[in-house]
Coordinates of C-alpha atoms in Angstrom, one line a residue:
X10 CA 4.5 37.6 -2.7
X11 CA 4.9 36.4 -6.2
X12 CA 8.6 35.3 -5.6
X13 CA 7.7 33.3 -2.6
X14 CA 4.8 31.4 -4.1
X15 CA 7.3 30.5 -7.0
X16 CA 10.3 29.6 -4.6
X17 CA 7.6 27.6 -2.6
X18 CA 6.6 25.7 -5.5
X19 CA 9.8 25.0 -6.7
X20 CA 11.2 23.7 -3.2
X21 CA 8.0 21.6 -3.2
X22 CA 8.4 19.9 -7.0
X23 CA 12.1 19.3 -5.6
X24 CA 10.4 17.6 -2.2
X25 CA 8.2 15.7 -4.5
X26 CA 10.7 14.2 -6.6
X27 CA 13.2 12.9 -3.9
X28 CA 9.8 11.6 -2.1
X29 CA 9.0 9.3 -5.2
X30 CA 12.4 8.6 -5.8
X31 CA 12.9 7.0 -2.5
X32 CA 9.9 5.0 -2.6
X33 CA 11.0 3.6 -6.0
X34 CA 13.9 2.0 -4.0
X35 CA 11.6 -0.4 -2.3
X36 CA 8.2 0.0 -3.8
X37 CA 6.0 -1.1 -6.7
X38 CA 2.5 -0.8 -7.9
X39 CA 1.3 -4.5 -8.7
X40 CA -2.4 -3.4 -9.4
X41 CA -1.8 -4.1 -13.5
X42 CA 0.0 -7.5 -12.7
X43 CA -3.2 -9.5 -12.0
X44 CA -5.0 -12.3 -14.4
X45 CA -8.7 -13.2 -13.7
X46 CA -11.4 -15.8 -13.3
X47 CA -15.2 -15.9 -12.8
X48 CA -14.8 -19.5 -12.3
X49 CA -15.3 -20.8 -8.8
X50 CA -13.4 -23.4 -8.8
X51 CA -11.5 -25.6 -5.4
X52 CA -8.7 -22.9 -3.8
X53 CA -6.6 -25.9 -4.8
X54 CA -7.4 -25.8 -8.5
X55 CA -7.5 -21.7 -8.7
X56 CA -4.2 -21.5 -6.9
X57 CA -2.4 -23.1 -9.6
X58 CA 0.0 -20.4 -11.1
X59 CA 0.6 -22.5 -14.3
X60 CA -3.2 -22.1 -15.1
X61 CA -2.8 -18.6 -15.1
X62 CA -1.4 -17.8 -18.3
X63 CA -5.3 -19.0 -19.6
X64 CA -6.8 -16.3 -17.2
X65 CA -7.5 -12.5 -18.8
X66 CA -5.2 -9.9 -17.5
X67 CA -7.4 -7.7 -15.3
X68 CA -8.9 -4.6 -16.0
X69 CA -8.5 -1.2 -14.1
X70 CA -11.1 1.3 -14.5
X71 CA -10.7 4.9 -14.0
X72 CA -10.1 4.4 -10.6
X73 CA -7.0 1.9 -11.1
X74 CA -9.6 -0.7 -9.5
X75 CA -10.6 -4.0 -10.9
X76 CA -13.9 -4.0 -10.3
X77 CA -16.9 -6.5 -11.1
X78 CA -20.5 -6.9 -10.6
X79 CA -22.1 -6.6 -7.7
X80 CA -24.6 -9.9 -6.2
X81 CA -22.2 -12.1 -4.7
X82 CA -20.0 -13.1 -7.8
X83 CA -16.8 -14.3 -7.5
X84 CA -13.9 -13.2 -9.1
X85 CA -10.2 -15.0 -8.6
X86 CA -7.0 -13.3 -9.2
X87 CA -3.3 -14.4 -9.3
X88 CA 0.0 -13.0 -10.4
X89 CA 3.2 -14.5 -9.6
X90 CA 5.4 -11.9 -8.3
X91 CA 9.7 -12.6 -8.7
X92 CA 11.7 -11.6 -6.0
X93 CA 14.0 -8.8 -7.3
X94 CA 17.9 -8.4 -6.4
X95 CA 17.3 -4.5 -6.6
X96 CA 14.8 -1.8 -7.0
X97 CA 15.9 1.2 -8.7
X98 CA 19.7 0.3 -7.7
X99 CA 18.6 -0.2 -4.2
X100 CA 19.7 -4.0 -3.0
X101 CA 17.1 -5.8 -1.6
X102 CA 18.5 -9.2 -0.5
X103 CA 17.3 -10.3 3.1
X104 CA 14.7 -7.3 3.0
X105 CA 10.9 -8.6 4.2
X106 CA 8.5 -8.4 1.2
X107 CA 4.8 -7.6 1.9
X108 CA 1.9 -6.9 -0.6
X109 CA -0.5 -4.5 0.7
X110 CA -4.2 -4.2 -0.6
X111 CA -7.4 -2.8 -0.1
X112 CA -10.6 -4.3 -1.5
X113 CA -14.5 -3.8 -1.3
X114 CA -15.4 -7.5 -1.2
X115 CA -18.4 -9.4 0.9
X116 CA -15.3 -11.7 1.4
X117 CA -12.1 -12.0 0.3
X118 CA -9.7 -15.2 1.0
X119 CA -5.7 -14.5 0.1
X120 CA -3.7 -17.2 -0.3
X121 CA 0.4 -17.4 -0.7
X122 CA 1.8 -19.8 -2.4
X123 CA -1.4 -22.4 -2.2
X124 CA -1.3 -21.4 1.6
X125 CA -4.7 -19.1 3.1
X126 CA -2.9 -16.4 4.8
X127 CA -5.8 -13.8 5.2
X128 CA -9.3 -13.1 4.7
X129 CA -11.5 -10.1 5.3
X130 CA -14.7 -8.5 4.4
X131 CA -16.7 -5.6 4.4
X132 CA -15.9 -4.2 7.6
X133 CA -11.7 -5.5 7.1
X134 CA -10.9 -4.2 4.2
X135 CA -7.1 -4.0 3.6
X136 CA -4.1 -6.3 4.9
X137 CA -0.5 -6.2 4.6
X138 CA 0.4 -9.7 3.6
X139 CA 3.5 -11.3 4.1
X140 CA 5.4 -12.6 0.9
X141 CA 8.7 -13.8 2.4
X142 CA 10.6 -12.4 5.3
X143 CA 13.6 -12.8 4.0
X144 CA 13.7 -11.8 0.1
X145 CA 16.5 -14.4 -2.0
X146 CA 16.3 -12.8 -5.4
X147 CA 15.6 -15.0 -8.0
X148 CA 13.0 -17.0 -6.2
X149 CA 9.2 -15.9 -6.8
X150 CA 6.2 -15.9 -4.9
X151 CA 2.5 -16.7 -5.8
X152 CA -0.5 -14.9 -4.7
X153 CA -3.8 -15.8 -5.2
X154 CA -7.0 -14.0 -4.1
X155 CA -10.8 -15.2 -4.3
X156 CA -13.3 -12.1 -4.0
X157 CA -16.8 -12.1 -3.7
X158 CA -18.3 -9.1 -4.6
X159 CA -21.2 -7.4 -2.5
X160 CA -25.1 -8.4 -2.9
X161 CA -25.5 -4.3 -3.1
X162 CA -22.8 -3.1 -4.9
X163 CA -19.8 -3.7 -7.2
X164 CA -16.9 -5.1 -5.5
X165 CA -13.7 -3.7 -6.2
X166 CA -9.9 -4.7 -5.5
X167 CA -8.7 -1.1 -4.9
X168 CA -4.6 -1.6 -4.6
X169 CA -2.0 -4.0 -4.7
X170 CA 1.0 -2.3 -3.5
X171 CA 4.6 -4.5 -3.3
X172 CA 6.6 -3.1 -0.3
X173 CA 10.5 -4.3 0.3
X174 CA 11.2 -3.1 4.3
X175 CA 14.4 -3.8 5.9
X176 CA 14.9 -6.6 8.7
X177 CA 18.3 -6.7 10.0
X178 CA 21.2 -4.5 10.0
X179 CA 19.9 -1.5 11.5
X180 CA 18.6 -0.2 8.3
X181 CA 16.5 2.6 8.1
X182 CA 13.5 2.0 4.9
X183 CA 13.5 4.4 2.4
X184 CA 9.9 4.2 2.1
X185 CA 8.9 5.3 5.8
X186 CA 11.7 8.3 5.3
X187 CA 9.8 8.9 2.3
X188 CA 6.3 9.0 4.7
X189 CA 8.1 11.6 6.7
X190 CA 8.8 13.5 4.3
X191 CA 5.5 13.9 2.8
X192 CA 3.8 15.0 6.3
X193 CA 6.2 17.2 7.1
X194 CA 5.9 19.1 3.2
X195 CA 1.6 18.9 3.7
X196 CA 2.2 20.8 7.4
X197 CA 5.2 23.5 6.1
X198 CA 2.9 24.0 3.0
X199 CA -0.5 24.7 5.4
X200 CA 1.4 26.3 8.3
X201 CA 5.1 27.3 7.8
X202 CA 5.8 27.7 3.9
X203 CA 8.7 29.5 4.3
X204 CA 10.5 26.1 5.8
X205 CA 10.0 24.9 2.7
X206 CA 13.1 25.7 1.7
X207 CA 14.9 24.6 4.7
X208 CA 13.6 21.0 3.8
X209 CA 14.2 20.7 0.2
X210 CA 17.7 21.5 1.3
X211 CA 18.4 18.7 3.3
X212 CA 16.8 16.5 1.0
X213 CA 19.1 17.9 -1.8
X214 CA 21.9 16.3 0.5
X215 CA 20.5 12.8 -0.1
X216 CA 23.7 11.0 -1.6
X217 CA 21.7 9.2 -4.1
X218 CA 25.2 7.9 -6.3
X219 CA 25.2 5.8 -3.0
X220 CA 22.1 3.6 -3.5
X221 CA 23.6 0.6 -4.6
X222 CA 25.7 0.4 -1.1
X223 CA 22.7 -0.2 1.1
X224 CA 25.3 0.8 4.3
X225 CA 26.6 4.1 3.0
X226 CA 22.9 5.2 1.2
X227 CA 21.7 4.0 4.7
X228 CA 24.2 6.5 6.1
X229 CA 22.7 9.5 3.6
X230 CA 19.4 8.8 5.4
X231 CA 20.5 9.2 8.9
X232 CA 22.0 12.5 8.2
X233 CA 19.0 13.5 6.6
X234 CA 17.1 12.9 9.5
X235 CA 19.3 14.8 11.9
X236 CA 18.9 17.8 9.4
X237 CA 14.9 17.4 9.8
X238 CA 15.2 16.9 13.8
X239 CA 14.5 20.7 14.5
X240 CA 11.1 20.2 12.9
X241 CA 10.1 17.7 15.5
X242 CA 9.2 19.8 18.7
X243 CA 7.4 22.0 15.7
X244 CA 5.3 18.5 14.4
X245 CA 4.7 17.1 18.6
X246 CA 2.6 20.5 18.4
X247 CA 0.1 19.4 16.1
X248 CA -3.2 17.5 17.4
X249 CA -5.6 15.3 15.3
X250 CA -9.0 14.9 16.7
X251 CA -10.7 11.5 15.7
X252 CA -14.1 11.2 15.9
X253 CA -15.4 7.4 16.2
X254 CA -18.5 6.6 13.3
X255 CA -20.4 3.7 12.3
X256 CA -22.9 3.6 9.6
X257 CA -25.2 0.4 9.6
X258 CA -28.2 0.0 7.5
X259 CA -30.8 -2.6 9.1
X260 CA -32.5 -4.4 6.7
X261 CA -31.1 -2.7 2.8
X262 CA -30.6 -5.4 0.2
X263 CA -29.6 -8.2 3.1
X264 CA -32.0 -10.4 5.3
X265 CA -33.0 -8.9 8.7
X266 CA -31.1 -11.8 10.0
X267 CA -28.2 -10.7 8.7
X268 CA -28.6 -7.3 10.7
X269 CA -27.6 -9.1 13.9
X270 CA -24.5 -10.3 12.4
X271 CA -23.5 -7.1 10.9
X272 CA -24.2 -5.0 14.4
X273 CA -21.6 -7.3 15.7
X274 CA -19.1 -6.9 13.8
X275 CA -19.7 -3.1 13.5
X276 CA -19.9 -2.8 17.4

């Protein structure tokens, strides 16, 4: 029993790795990147990246949040964010580039280059915002987000998560591979350990001397999936139940006429 704990835990360090590896290829925390302002000034005047450089780099707090105090204050962020050639080896060129984050913010406006591309609230929390659909590296892109922070609680910006994902040329992304490969380890590790090793063999065959030819590493990835297609009939098997909840509190730290809006949006 000993052996095949250890053998498990080995075969699921070697999963691990090859998971984080391929998500370096097109992925990067930008959570760190961001400079800040209390002051509420125009979108026009806050948007202004060469301003920026006057702004204090944000804080994360234990969390990795940037968080601030709660009763409506406002907090702007902005980081300019340069369109890289590669990731890790990995070329990017043509690939769509989205920033994906989640926030707890009464409101929250995002704006790309000067231009509001999303906002969101309490009840929308997280957006994956489009950077460029075509990445030319060299070029850079600015992003600027105005929070305002809850009347009952601390507002938080909980990620900012950079995300390259192929758009032509058949290519499979790295990252979503990467996605499979982490559902199928959590289901072999609760149901089937012993296919544990199965699967950190075929990611052992991942050719990764072949990253910085998009066409051949491409090739490594379709192979690995064929080598992981006898899981699927196993993974169609599984059922998640989902259970629809809604929590609304009627008159707590708001106006009673704010109740009506919030049931709306909640129902």
């Amino acid at each position: 029993m000993g052996r095949r704990s250890s053998t498990a835990e080995i075969c699921s360090q070697s999963i691990d790795a090859a998971i984080a590896r391929l998500r370096e290829l097109t992925q990067r925390d930008r959570q760190a990147d961001w400079r800040m302002s209390f002051e509420d000034a125009p979108a026009a005047t806050q948007c202004d990246f060469r301003q920026w450089a006057n702004w204090q780099p944000a804080t994360l707090n234990a969390r990795q949040h940037i968080a601030w105090p709660a009763g409506r204050q406002v907090l702007w962020l902005g980081q300019v964010i340069e369109m890289p050639d590669a990731l890790a080896g990995y070329p990017l060129a043509g690939f769509t580039t989205r920033l994906a984050m989640t926030w707890w913010a009464e409101q929250t406006d995002v704006y790309v280059n000067g231009q509001l591309v999303q906002q969101g609230d309490l009840f929308d929390t997280s957006a994956r915002v489009v950077l460029t659909e075509s990445l030319v590296p060299g070029t850079s892109v600015t992003i600027a987000v105005r929070l305002v922070s809850p009347a009952h609680d601390a507002g938080a910006l909980v990620r900012s998560h950079f995300l390259c994902e192929p758009s032509t040329g058949g290519l499979i992304d790295p990252g979503m591979v990467a996605d499979e490969l982490a559902a199928l380890q959590t289901y072999a590790i609760a149901f089937r350990p012993d296919d544990l090793e199965t699967l950190a063999a075929a990611v052992a065959s991942i050719s990764w001397e072949k990253t910085a030819d998009a066409i051949a590493f491409n090739q490594s990835l379709q192979r690995l999936r064929h080598q992981l297609t006898p899981f699927a009939q196993w993974m169609k098997q599984r059922q998640i139940s989902w259970i629809g909840h809604a929590h609304l509190d009627l008159a707590w730290l708001w106006p009673v006429a704010e109740t009506w809006e919030a049931a709306e949006r909640t129902f």
